[in-house]
Coordinates of C-alpha atoms in Angstrom, one line a residue:
M241 CA -15.0 -13.2 -11.8
T242 CA -12.6 -13.8 -8.9
Q243 CA -9.8 -12.1 -10.8
R244 CA -12.1 -9.1 -11.5
L245 CA -13.0 -8.8 -7.8
T246 CA -9.4 -9.0 -6.8
T247 CA -8.4 -6.3 -9.2
T248 CA -11.3 -4.0 -8.1
A249 CA -10.3 -4.6 -4.4
I250 CA -6.7 -3.6 -5.3
Y251 CA -7.9 -0.4 -6.9
F252 CA -10.0 0.6 -3.9
G253 CA -7.3 -0.5 -1.5
L254 CA -4.9 1.9 -3.2
A255 CA -7.5 4.7 -3.0
V256 CA -8.0 4.2 0.8
V257 CA -4.2 4.1 1.4
S258 CA -3.8 7.3 -0.8
A259 CA -6.5 9.1 1.1
S260 CA -5.1 8.0 4.5
A261 CA -1.6 9.2 3.5
A262 CA -3.0 12.5 2.3
V263 CA -5.0 13.1 5.6
V264 CA -1.9 12.3 7.7
L265 CA 0.3 14.6 5.6
S266 CA -2.4 17.4 5.9
F267 CA -1.3 17.9 9.6
T268 CA 2.3 18.7 8.6
A269 CA 3.9 22.1 8.3
L270 CA 4.2 21.7 4.5
A271 CA 0.4 21.1 4.2
T272 CA -0.4 24.1 6.4
Q273 CA 1.8 26.3 4.3
F274 CA 0.1 24.9 1.1
D275 CA -3.3 25.6 2.5
N276 CA -2.3 29.1 3.5
N277 CA -0.9 29.8 0.0
I278 CA -4.1 28.5 -1.6
Y279 CA -6.2 30.5 0.7
D280 CA -4.4 33.7 -0.2
F281 CA -4.6 33.0 -3.9
L282 CA -8.4 32.3 -3.7
F283 CA -8.8 35.3 -1.4
R284 CA -7.5 37.5 -4.2
L285 CA -9.3 35.5 -6.9
A286 CA -12.7 35.7 -5.2
P287 CA -12.7 39.2 -3.5
A288 CA -15.4 40.1 -1.1
P289 CA -18.2 42.4 -2.4
R290 CA -17.8 46.1 -1.9
V291 CA -19.6 47.3 1.2
Q292 CA -20.5 50.6 2.8
A293 CA -19.7 50.0 6.4
P294 CA -19.8 53.0 8.8
V295 CA -16.1 52.9 9.6
S296 CA -13.3 55.4 9.0
L297 CA -9.6 55.7 9.9
L298 CA -8.1 58.7 11.7
V299 CA -4.4 58.3 11.4
F300 CA -1.1 59.5 12.7
D301 CA 0.8 59.4 9.5
E302 CA 4.3 60.6 8.7
R303 CA 3.0 64.1 7.9
T304 CA 1.2 64.4 11.3
F305 CA 4.3 63.5 13.3
K306 CA 6.4 65.8 11.2
D307 CA 4.1 68.8 11.7
H308 CA 3.1 68.2 15.3
G309 CA 6.1 67.3 17.3
G310 CA 6.4 63.6 16.7
V311 CA 5.8 60.9 19.3
R312 CA 6.7 63.2 22.1
N313 CA 3.5 65.3 21.5
L314 CA 1.3 62.3 20.6
R315 CA -1.1 62.6 23.5
S316 CA -1.6 66.3 23.1
T317 CA -2.0 65.9 19.4
L318 CA -4.6 63.1 20.0
A319 CA -6.5 65.3 22.4
D320 CA -6.6 68.2 19.8
A321 CA -7.9 65.8 17.1
L322 CA -10.6 64.3 19.4
E323 CA -11.8 67.8 20.3
R324 CA -12.0 68.7 16.6
I325 CA -14.1 65.7 15.6
A326 CA -16.4 65.7 18.6
P327 CA -18.8 68.2 17.0
A328 CA -19.3 65.7 14.1
K329 CA -20.7 63.2 16.6
P330 CA -19.0 59.9 15.6
A331 CA -21.0 56.8 16.5
A332 CA -18.0 55.4 18.5
V333 CA -14.2 56.0 18.7
A334 CA -11.7 53.1 19.0
V335 CA -8.2 54.3 19.9
D336 CA -5.6 51.7 18.8
I337 CA -2.8 53.3 20.8
T338 CA -1.6 51.9 24.1
L339 CA -1.7 54.5 26.8
T340 CA -0.4 52.4 29.7
D341 CA 2.3 54.5 31.2
P342 CA 1.6 57.9 32.8
M343 CA 3.3 60.8 31.0
D344 CA 3.3 64.6 31.5
A345 CA 0.5 65.2 34.0
A346 CA -0.9 68.3 32.1
E347 CA -1.0 66.4 28.8
D348 CA -2.6 63.4 30.4
A349 CA -5.2 65.6 32.1
R350 CA -6.0 67.3 28.8
L351 CA -6.3 63.9 27.0
A352 CA -8.5 62.6 29.8
A353 CA -10.8 65.7 29.3
A354 CA -11.0 65.0 25.6
F355 CA -11.9 61.4 26.3
S356 CA -14.6 62.6 28.7
R357 CA -16.2 64.5 25.8
T358 CA -15.9 61.4 23.4
P359 CA -19.0 59.2 23.6
K360 CA -18.7 55.4 23.3
L361 CA -14.9 55.4 23.6
V362 CA -12.9 52.1 23.3
L363 CA -9.3 52.1 24.4
A364 CA -6.7 49.5 23.6
C365 CA -5.2 47.1 26.1
E366 CA -2.5 44.5 25.6
M367 CA -1.5 41.3 27.4
T368 CA 2.0 41.0 28.9
A369 CA 4.5 39.0 27.1
D370 CA 4.1 36.0 29.5
G371 CA 0.4 36.2 29.4
S372 CA 0.0 36.7 33.1
A373 CA -1.7 40.1 33.2
W374 CA -3.3 42.9 31.2
Q375 CA -1.5 46.2 30.4
D376 CA -4.5 48.6 30.8
P377 CA -4.5 52.3 30.0
A378 CA -3.3 54.7 32.8
P379 CA -5.8 55.1 35.6
V380 CA -6.4 58.8 34.6
F381 CA -8.1 57.6 31.4
L382 CA -10.2 54.7 32.7
P383 CA -13.1 56.6 34.1
H384 CA -14.0 57.9 30.7
V385 CA -13.9 54.7 28.6
A386 CA -17.0 52.7 27.6
A387 CA -14.9 49.5 27.0
L388 CA -11.4 48.1 26.8
G389 CA -10.5 46.0 23.8
H390 CA -7.4 43.9 23.2
V391 CA -5.5 44.5 20.0
S392 CA -3.9 41.1 19.5
T393 CA -3.8 39.6 16.0
L394 CA -3.1 36.1 14.8
P395 CA -0.1 35.9 12.4
G396 CA -0.3 32.9 10.2
P397 CA 2.0 29.9 11.1
Y398 CA 5.2 29.7 9.1
D399 CA 4.7 32.9 7.0
N400 CA 3.6 35.6 9.5
V401 CA 0.7 36.7 7.3
N402 CA -2.3 38.0 9.2
R403 CA -5.5 36.2 8.1
R404 CA -7.4 36.2 11.4
I405 CA -7.8 38.0 14.7
T406 CA -8.8 36.4 18.0
L407 CA -12.0 37.7 19.4
E408 CA -11.4 36.8 23.0
R409 CA -8.4 36.6 25.3
V410 CA -8.2 35.8 29.0
S411 CA -5.5 36.6 31.5
S412 CA -5.7 36.4 35.3
R413 CA -9.3 35.3 34.9
T414 CA -10.1 38.6 33.2
R415 CA -11.6 38.3 29.7
R416 CA -11.2 41.0 27.1
W417 CA -12.9 41.1 23.8
A418 CA -11.3 42.4 20.6
L419 CA -11.2 46.1 20.0
S420 CA -13.2 45.7 16.8
L421 CA -15.8 43.6 18.6
E422 CA -16.3 46.1 21.4
A423 CA -16.6 48.9 18.8
L424 CA -19.4 46.8 17.1
R425 CA -21.2 46.4 20.4
L426 CA -21.2 50.1 21.1
L427 CA -22.3 50.9 17.6
R428 CA -25.3 48.6 18.0
N429 CA -26.0 49.9 21.5
E430 CA -25.8 46.4 23.0
R431 CA -25.0 46.1 26.7
D432 CA -23.2 42.7 26.6
I433 CA -21.4 40.4 24.2
L434 CA -22.9 36.9 24.6
S435 CA -20.9 33.7 23.9
T436 CA -21.3 30.0 23.7
P437 CA -18.6 27.4 23.1
A438 CA -19.4 27.6 19.3
D439 CA -20.2 31.3 18.7
V440 CA -20.2 34.9 19.8
S441 CA -23.3 37.2 19.6
V442 CA -23.7 41.0 19.4
G443 CA -27.4 41.6 19.2
K444 CA -28.5 39.9 16.0
V445 CA -25.0 39.4 14.7
V446 CA -23.9 35.9 15.3
I447 CA -20.3 35.1 14.7
R448 CA -19.3 31.4 14.5
S449 CA -16.1 31.2 16.4
R450 CA -15.2 28.2 18.6
W451 CA -13.9 28.7 22.1
D452 CA -11.7 25.6 21.9
E453 CA -10.0 27.0 18.8
G454 CA -9.2 30.4 20.5
R455 CA -12.2 32.3 19.2
P456 CA -10.7 33.1 15.7
L457 CA -12.3 35.4 13.1
R458 CA -11.2 35.3 9.5
V459 CA -10.9 38.9 8.4
R460 CA -12.5 39.6 5.0
F461 CA -10.1 42.2 3.9
V462 CA -11.6 44.5 1.3
E463 CA -9.1 46.7 -0.6
D464 CA -9.5 50.5 -0.4
S465 CA -12.9 50.1 1.4
I466 CA -12.3 52.2 4.5
P467 CA -11.9 56.0 4.2
T468 CA -8.7 57.4 5.7
V469 CA -8.3 60.9 7.2
S470 CA -5.0 62.3 8.4
I471 CA -5.0 64.0 11.8
D472 CA -2.8 66.7 10.2
D473 CA -5.7 67.6 7.9
I474 CA -8.1 67.7 10.8
L475 CA -5.8 70.0 12.8
A476 CA -5.3 72.2 9.8
G477 CA -9.1 72.9 9.7
K478 CA -10.5 70.2 7.4
D479 CA -14.2 69.6 7.8
A480 CA -14.7 66.5 10.1
S481 CA -18.4 66.1 9.3
A482 CA -17.6 63.0 7.1
L483 CA -16.8 61.2 10.4
G484 CA -20.3 61.8 11.8
G485 CA -22.3 58.6 12.6
R486 CA -19.3 56.4 11.9
V487 CA -17.0 54.3 14.0
V488 CA -13.7 56.0 14.0
F489 CA -10.5 53.9 14.5
V490 CA -7.6 56.1 15.6
G491 CA -4.1 54.9 15.4
I492 CA -0.6 55.2 13.9
T493 CA 0.3 54.4 10.3
A494 CA 3.7 56.1 10.3
T495 CA 6.4 53.4 10.2
S496 CA 9.0 55.8 11.7
A497 CA 7.0 55.9 14.9
V498 CA 5.5 52.4 15.4
P499 CA 6.4 49.5 13.1
D500 CA 2.9 48.0 13.7
R501 CA 2.3 46.4 10.4
M502 CA 1.6 42.9 9.1
F503 CA 1.2 41.4 5.7
T504 CA -2.3 40.2 4.7
P505 CA -3.7 38.1 1.8
L506 CA -4.2 41.3 -0.1
S507 CA -0.7 42.7 0.5
R508 CA 1.5 43.2 -2.5
L509 CA 4.5 45.2 -1.6
S510 CA 3.8 46.9 1.8
P511 CA 2.2 45.4 4.9
M512 CA -1.1 46.8 6.5
P513 CA -1.0 48.9 9.6
G514 CA -2.4 47.1 12.7
M515 CA -5.2 49.7 13.2
E516 CA -6.5 49.1 9.7
I517 CA -6.5 45.3 10.4
H518 CA -8.8 46.0 13.3
A519 CA -11.0 48.3 11.3
Q520 CA -11.2 45.6 8.5
A521 CA -12.2 43.1 11.2
F522 CA -15.0 45.5 12.4
Q523 CA -16.2 45.9 8.8
T524 CA -16.2 42.1 8.4
M525 CA -18.5 41.7 11.4
Q526 CA -20.7 44.7 10.7
A527 CA -21.3 43.7 7.0
G528 CA -21.6 40.0 7.7
L529 CA -18.7 39.1 5.4
F530 CA -17.9 36.0 7.4
L531 CA -15.6 33.1 6.2
D532 CA -16.4 29.9 7.9
D533 CA -13.9 26.9 8.0
V534 CA -15.3 23.7 6.6
P535 CA -15.1 21.0 9.4
L536 CA -12.1 18.8 9.3
S537 CA -14.3 15.7 9.1
L538 CA -15.9 16.9 5.9
S539 CA -12.4 17.6 4.4
V540 CA -11.4 14.0 5.3
L541 CA -14.6 12.6 3.8
L542 CA -14.0 14.6 0.6
A543 CA -10.4 13.2 0.4
L544 CA -11.7 9.7 0.7
C545 CA -14.5 10.1 -1.8
S546 CA -12.3 11.8 -4.4
A547 CA -9.7 9.0 -4.1
L548 CA -12.4 6.3 -4.4
L549 CA -13.9 8.1 -7.5
A550 CA -10.5 8.2 -9.1
A551 CA -10.0 4.5 -8.4
A552 CA -13.5 3.7 -9.8
A553 CA -12.8 5.6 -13.0
L554 CA -9.6 3.6 -13.6
A555 CA -11.1 0.3 -12.5
F556 CA -14.4 0.3 -14.4
V557 CA -14.0 2.7 -17.3
R558 CA -11.9 1.8 -20.4
G559 CA -9.8 3.8 -22.9
W560 CA -9.8 7.5 -23.1
K561 CA -13.0 7.8 -21.2
A562 CA -11.3 6.7 -18.0
W563 CA -8.6 9.4 -18.3
A564 CA -11.2 12.0 -19.2
A565 CA -13.1 11.1 -16.0
V566 CA -10.0 11.3 -13.9
M567 CA -9.1 14.7 -15.4
A568 CA -12.6 15.9 -14.8
L569 CA -12.3 14.7 -11.2
L570 CA -9.0 16.4 -10.7
A571 CA -10.3 19.6 -12.1
A572 CA -13.4 19.5 -9.8
V573 CA -11.2 18.9 -6.7
H574 CA -9.0 21.9 -7.7
V575 CA -12.0 24.2 -8.4
L576 CA -14.0 23.1 -5.3
P577 CA -12.0 25.4 -2.9
Y578 CA -12.7 28.4 -5.1
L579 CA -16.5 27.6 -5.3
A580 CA -16.5 27.2 -1.5
M581 CA -14.7 30.6 -1.1
T582 CA -17.3 32.3 -3.2
R583 CA -19.9 31.0 -0.8
G584 CA -18.1 32.1 2.4
L585 CA -16.5 28.7 3.2
V586 CA -12.8 27.9 3.6
L587 CA -12.0 24.4 2.5
A588 CA -8.5 23.1 3.3
A589 CA -7.4 22.0 -0.2
F590 CA -4.4 19.9 0.7
A591 CA -6.1 16.7 1.8
P592 CA -8.6 16.2 -1.0
V593 CA -6.3 17.5 -3.8
T594 CA -3.4 15.3 -2.6
A595 CA -5.6 12.3 -2.0
T596 CA -6.9 12.5 -5.6
W597 CA -3.5 12.9 -7.1
F598 CA -2.1 10.0 -4.9
A599 CA -5.0 7.8 -5.9
T600 CA -4.7 8.7 -9.5
L601 CA -1.0 8.0 -9.7
A602 CA -1.2 4.8 -7.7
C603 CA -4.1 3.4 -9.6
A604 CA -2.7 4.5 -12.9
S605 CA 0.6 2.9 -12.1
Y606 CA -1.1 -0.3 -11.1
R607 CA -3.3 -0.2 -14.2
Y608 CA -0.3 0.3 -16.4
F609 CA 1.7 -2.6 -15.0
F610 CA -1.5 -4.8 -14.8
V611 CA -2.3 -4.1 -18.4
R612 CA 1.4 -4.5 -19.3
R613 CA 1.5 -7.9 -17.5
R614 CA -1.6 -9.0 -19.4
L615 CA -0.1 -7.9 -22.6
D616 CA 3.1 -9.8 -21.8
V617 CA 1.0 -12.9 -21.1
S618 CA -0.9 -12.4 -24.3
E619 CA 2.3 -12.0 -26.3
A620 CA 3.7 -15.1 -24.7
T621 CA 0.6 -17.1 -25.6
T622 CA 0.8 -15.8 -29.2
A623 CA 4.4 -16.8 -29.3
R624 CA 3.6 -20.3 -28.0
Y625 CA 0.9 -20.8 -30.7
Q626 CA 3.3 -19.6 -33.3
Q627 CA 5.8 -22.1 -31.9
A628 CA 3.1 -24.7 -32.1
F629 CA 2.4 -24.0 -35.7
H630 CA 6.1 -24.3 -36.6
F631 CA 6.4 -27.4 -34.6
V632 CA 3.6 -29.0 -36.5
A633 CA 5.1 -28.0 -39.8
H634 CA 8.5 -29.0 -38.9
E635 CA 8.0 -32.3 -37.0
M636 CA 4.9 -33.7 -38.6
R637 CA 6.0 -33.3 -42.2
T638 CA 7.9 -36.6 -42.3
P639 CA 5.1 -39.0 -41.1
L640 CA 2.5 -37.2 -43.2
T641 CA 4.7 -37.5 -46.3
A642 CA 5.2 -41.2 -45.6
I643 CA 1.4 -41.8 -45.1
Q644 CA 0.6 -39.7 -48.2
G645 CA 3.1 -41.5 -50.4
S646 CA 2.2 -45.0 -49.3
S647 CA -1.5 -44.4 -49.7
E648 CA -1.0 -43.1 -53.3
L649 CA 1.0 -46.2 -54.2
M650 CA -1.7 -48.4 -52.8
T651 CA -4.5 -46.7 -54.8
R652 CA -2.6 -46.0 -58.0
Y653 CA -0.9 -49.4 -58.6
N654 CA -2.0 -53.0 -58.4
L655 CA 0.7 -54.0 -55.9
P656 CA 1.3 -57.5 -54.7
E657 CA -0.2 -58.5 -51.5
P658 CA 3.1 -58.6 -49.5
K659 CA 3.9 -55.0 -50.7
R660 CA 0.4 -53.8 -49.9
K661 CA 0.8 -55.3 -46.4
E662 CA 4.2 -53.6 -46.0
L663 CA 2.8 -50.2 -47.0
G664 CA -0.2 -50.7 -44.7
M665 CA 2.0 -51.5 -41.8
M666 CA 4.1 -48.3 -42.7
I667 CA 0.9 -46.2 -42.7
N668 CA -0.1 -47.7 -39.4
A669 CA 3.3 -47.1 -37.9
E670 CA 3.6 -43.5 -39.2
S671 CA 0.0 -42.8 -38.0
K672 CA 1.0 -43.9 -34.5
R673 CA 4.1 -41.9 -34.7
L674 CA 2.1 -38.9 -35.8
A675 CA -0.3 -39.5 -32.8
R676 CA 2.7 -39.6 -30.5
M677 CA 4.0 -36.4 -31.9
I678 CA 0.7 -34.7 -31.4
T679 CA 0.6 -35.9 -27.8
T680 CA 4.2 -34.8 -27.2
F681 CA 3.4 -31.4 -28.7
L682 CA 0.4 -30.9 -26.4
D683 CA 2.5 -32.0 -23.5
V684 CA 5.2 -29.5 -24.4
E685 CA 2.5 -26.8 -24.6
K686 CA 1.2 -27.7 -21.2
L687 CA 4.7 -27.7 -19.8
T688 CA 5.4 -24.3 -21.3
A689 CA 2.2 -22.9 -19.7
G690 CA 3.0 -24.6 -16.4
Q691 CA -0.2 -26.7 -16.7
M692 CA 1.3 -30.2 -16.8
E693 CA 2.9 -32.6 -14.4
L694 CA 5.7 -34.9 -15.6
R695 CA 4.6 -38.5 -16.1
R696 CA 7.6 -40.0 -14.4
S697 CA 8.8 -43.6 -14.8
D698 CA 12.1 -45.5 -14.3
F699 CA 13.8 -46.7 -17.6
H700 CA 17.2 -47.5 -18.9
V701 CA 18.9 -44.8 -20.8
Q702 CA 20.2 -47.4 -23.3
E703 CA 16.6 -48.3 -24.2
L704 CA 15.9 -44.6 -24.8
V705 CA 18.9 -44.3 -27.1
D706 CA 18.1 -47.4 -29.0
T707 CA 14.5 -46.1 -29.7
C708 CA 15.8 -42.8 -30.9
Y709 CA 18.5 -44.5 -33.0
Q710 CA 16.0 -46.7 -34.8
R711 CA 14.0 -43.6 -35.7
A712 CA 17.0 -41.6 -36.9
L713 CA 18.6 -44.6 -38.7
P714 CA 17.2 -43.8 -42.2
L715 CA 18.6 -40.2 -42.0
A716 CA 22.0 -41.6 -40.8
D717 CA 22.1 -44.2 -43.6
R718 CA 21.6 -41.6 -46.3
K719 CA 24.6 -39.7 -45.1
Q720 CA 26.6 -42.8 -44.2
I721 CA 27.0 -41.5 -40.6
R722 CA 27.8 -43.9 -37.9
V723 CA 25.8 -43.5 -34.7
T724 CA 27.4 -45.2 -31.7
S725 CA 26.6 -45.2 -28.0
E726 CA 28.9 -45.4 -25.0
L727 CA 26.6 -46.0 -22.1
P728 CA 26.8 -48.1 -19.0
E729 CA 24.2 -50.9 -19.2
D730 CA 22.8 -50.1 -15.8
L731 CA 22.4 -46.4 -16.3
E732 CA 18.8 -45.6 -15.3
L733 CA 16.8 -42.4 -15.2
N734 CA 13.5 -41.4 -13.5
A735 CA 11.8 -38.9 -15.9
D736 CA 9.0 -38.5 -18.4
R737 CA 10.0 -41.0 -21.1
E738 CA 8.1 -39.5 -24.0
L739 CA 9.4 -36.0 -23.5
M740 CA 13.0 -37.3 -23.0
E741 CA 12.6 -39.4 -26.2
Y742 CA 11.6 -36.2 -28.0
A743 CA 14.6 -34.3 -26.6
L744 CA 17.2 -37.0 -27.3
Y745 CA 15.8 -37.7 -30.8
N746 CA 16.0 -34.0 -31.6
L747 CA 19.6 -33.8 -30.5
M748 CA 20.6 -36.9 -32.5
T749 CA 18.9 -35.8 -35.7
N750 CA 20.4 -32.3 -35.5
A751 CA 23.8 -33.9 -35.0
I752 CA 23.2 -36.1 -38.1
K753 CA 21.8 -33.3 -40.2
Y754 CA 24.6 -30.8 -39.6
S755 CA 27.5 -33.3 -39.8
A756 CA 29.5 -34.1 -42.9
P757 CA 28.9 -37.5 -44.5
E758 CA 30.9 -40.5 -43.3
T759 CA 31.5 -39.0 -39.8
D760 CA 30.6 -40.3 -36.4
V761 CA 27.9 -39.2 -33.9
V762 CA 28.5 -40.5 -30.4
V763 CA 25.9 -40.7 -27.6
S764 CA 27.5 -41.2 -24.2
G765 CA 26.3 -41.1 -20.7
R766 CA 27.4 -41.5 -17.1
R767 CA 26.2 -41.1 -13.5
E768 CA 27.8 -38.7 -11.1
D769 CA 26.4 -38.8 -7.6
A770 CA 22.7 -38.0 -8.0
R771 CA 22.9 -36.7 -11.6
V772 CA 22.8 -38.4 -15.0
T773 CA 24.7 -36.9 -17.8
I774 CA 23.8 -37.6 -21.5
S775 CA 26.0 -36.2 -24.3
V776 CA 25.6 -36.1 -28.1
Q777 CA 28.8 -35.4 -29.9
D778 CA 29.1 -34.8 -33.6
H779 CA 31.9 -33.8 -36.0
G780 CA 29.9 -31.2 -37.9
M781 CA 30.2 -27.5 -38.9
G782 CA 30.3 -26.3 -35.3
M783 CA 29.5 -22.8 -33.9
D784 CA 31.2 -19.8 -32.5
A785 CA 30.6 -18.5 -28.9
A786 CA 28.1 -15.8 -30.0
E787 CA 26.0 -18.4 -31.8
V788 CA 26.0 -20.7 -28.8
K789 CA 24.6 -18.0 -26.6
S790 CA 21.5 -17.6 -28.8
L791 CA 21.1 -21.3 -29.7
F792 CA 18.1 -22.0 -27.5
R793 CA 16.2 -18.9 -28.5
K794 CA 13.0 -19.6 -30.3
F795 CA 13.3 -19.6 -34.1
Y796 CA 17.0 -18.9 -34.0
R797 CA 19.3 -20.6 -36.6
T798 CA 23.0 -20.2 -37.0
R799 CA 24.4 -18.6 -40.2
R800 CA 26.1 -21.9 -41.1
A801 CA 22.9 -23.9 -40.5
E802 CA 21.0 -21.6 -42.9
Q803 CA 23.8 -21.9 -45.5
S804 CA 23.9 -25.7 -45.2
G805 CA 20.7 -26.2 -47.2
E806 CA 19.1 -28.3 -44.4
T807 CA 15.5 -27.3 -43.6
G808 CA 14.6 -26.2 -40.1
T809 CA 12.6 -23.7 -38.1
G810 CA 15.0 -23.1 -35.2
I811 CA 12.3 -24.4 -32.8
G812 CA 13.5 -27.9 -31.9
L813 CA 16.3 -26.9 -29.5
S814 CA 14.1 -24.4 -27.8
I815 CA 11.6 -27.2 -27.0
V816 CA 14.5 -29.4 -25.8
H817 CA 15.7 -26.6 -23.5
Q818 CA 12.2 -26.4 -22.0
I819 CA 11.9 -30.1 -21.5
V820 CA 15.3 -30.3 -19.7
E821 CA 14.4 -27.3 -17.5
H822 CA 11.0 -28.8 -16.5
H823 CA 12.9 -31.9 -15.4
G824 CA 15.0 -29.7 -13.1
G825 CA 18.1 -30.1 -15.3
K826 CA 20.3 -28.0 -17.6
I827 CA 21.9 -28.2 -21.0
H828 CA 25.1 -26.8 -22.2
V829 CA 27.0 -26.8 -25.4
E830 CA 30.7 -27.0 -26.3
S831 CA 31.4 -26.1 -29.9
E832 CA 34.1 -24.8 -32.2
P833 CA 33.7 -23.8 -35.9
G834 CA 34.8 -26.7 -38.1
K835 CA 35.3 -29.1 -35.3
G836 CA 31.8 -30.1 -34.3
S837 CA 29.6 -29.7 -31.2
T838 CA 28.8 -31.6 -28.0
F839 CA 25.4 -31.1 -26.4
T840 CA 25.3 -32.3 -22.8
V841 CA 22.1 -32.8 -20.8
I842 CA 22.5 -33.0 -17.0
L843 CA 19.5 -34.3 -15.2
P844 CA 18.8 -35.4 -11.6
A845 CA 18.6 -39.2 -11.5
T846 CA 15.3 -38.9 -9.6
I847 CA 12.8 -36.1 -10.3
H848 CA 11.1 -34.9 -7.1

């Protein structure tokens, strides 16, 4: 239960860290550009509905400048055009041309007269480059205007794409509303534009635009939605009645005259003229096609929730269902900004999308390594139990055979009492030996799993060698192998006696098994500082360097050992290696084919 809680806490901790990292990164330039690109893509994917707003464009295009004297005659040409459209009675006229500097007095007087006959006229004004003052139209024009509107736009950061305009700008304590907003006020016959810190109102039209954010308005650009009329056509006698009752934005679209163009989310190859951007802003407000930004707090909350859901799916769901849930969550997070856009909401996608991906990758990585670790543990456990099985088969065969043979003799034949007593004592001795083997086996298993402490005691190494010699004597006698010891009488060791007995006995019996008949096996030992060294030397078949490297690997047997005819599982030396390591020692081998081998165990004299 504790392990489960810990694992769950790790999953959710990774989710929180992922969400936090995503939120922090969302304030970077990379995240801003990402959100801008997603906004433009969704803007084209979910276009605004077609509307019939009362707005038209009256433009100075290339043809107008070519046929009417270019920029030099702009004011007189504008005066002619206004006089021609006046009978159509437009609802309002917004002139997106700065007329700050006085020009020819006669032309200015004529344009002022045209302005005087133009009802609900809005003229453009601009702020100086340093923001210290307004550049208003020349004084000769001011008496005839109904309002002044600024023509500032808000190019997007890092890409210069226009997505918004600013509704309000202030300079020298003088506030000016946007040209498009003033045109909307005049169309609706409203006296004032009302504002609060959170919104701007023109009659019943309420525009959510925060003062502390610079009064932005996201323009809902609608492609080919505003009729365009060339001034050249009007001056050539074209009927202007189509402009009646409409708000007419007058401006320059000819790039040879004024390069007043900006890219928008709808731009493909060519940017949009500034006057059309303002007309599109007017249409957005008039038709109520507003796009409201989702609050930052909600985006942060969504990032955290999506990261936690990804973590929960990987923590509590198993198999393919977990990955299906994660994929569904990722799809939902990617689709959510589109659904928000279709409902007039702009959701910054970077934080929730990145948080979900970060959490998925982090939790999936943890899950992979966690499962992998559990698999490794499981495989190690399986290997230990396989080792246990082979240990039982290998080490317990001899006492079981003795017990079985002795019991058959006692039951099948009418043996003399002394012989029966001898066999009974053998059965008892082999039973005790088998019990010790089982105990040793269990101890080795516990040591391998790290679940057992050594039962330390002080004993003479010579006594240990004598005990192992008595057990190995029958095997040595059959091959007429002499086993001798060269040990100091006072050589002592502090260790687990039973485990050390098993290790030394295994080394001695291996030396006897793989030595030629009538050879010697020598057990020697010495003390060097705080270490005790015990060596078992034989004159057997020996091994090459490659075989020595793999000698202590489980179930490994050398080619010569397999060809010798001696039975074995390749597990004994692996257990010896574990016993020595658990005592804080090490074992190494010196061997040469045909010249025998020497196994040397180096142990600390006292195990701490």
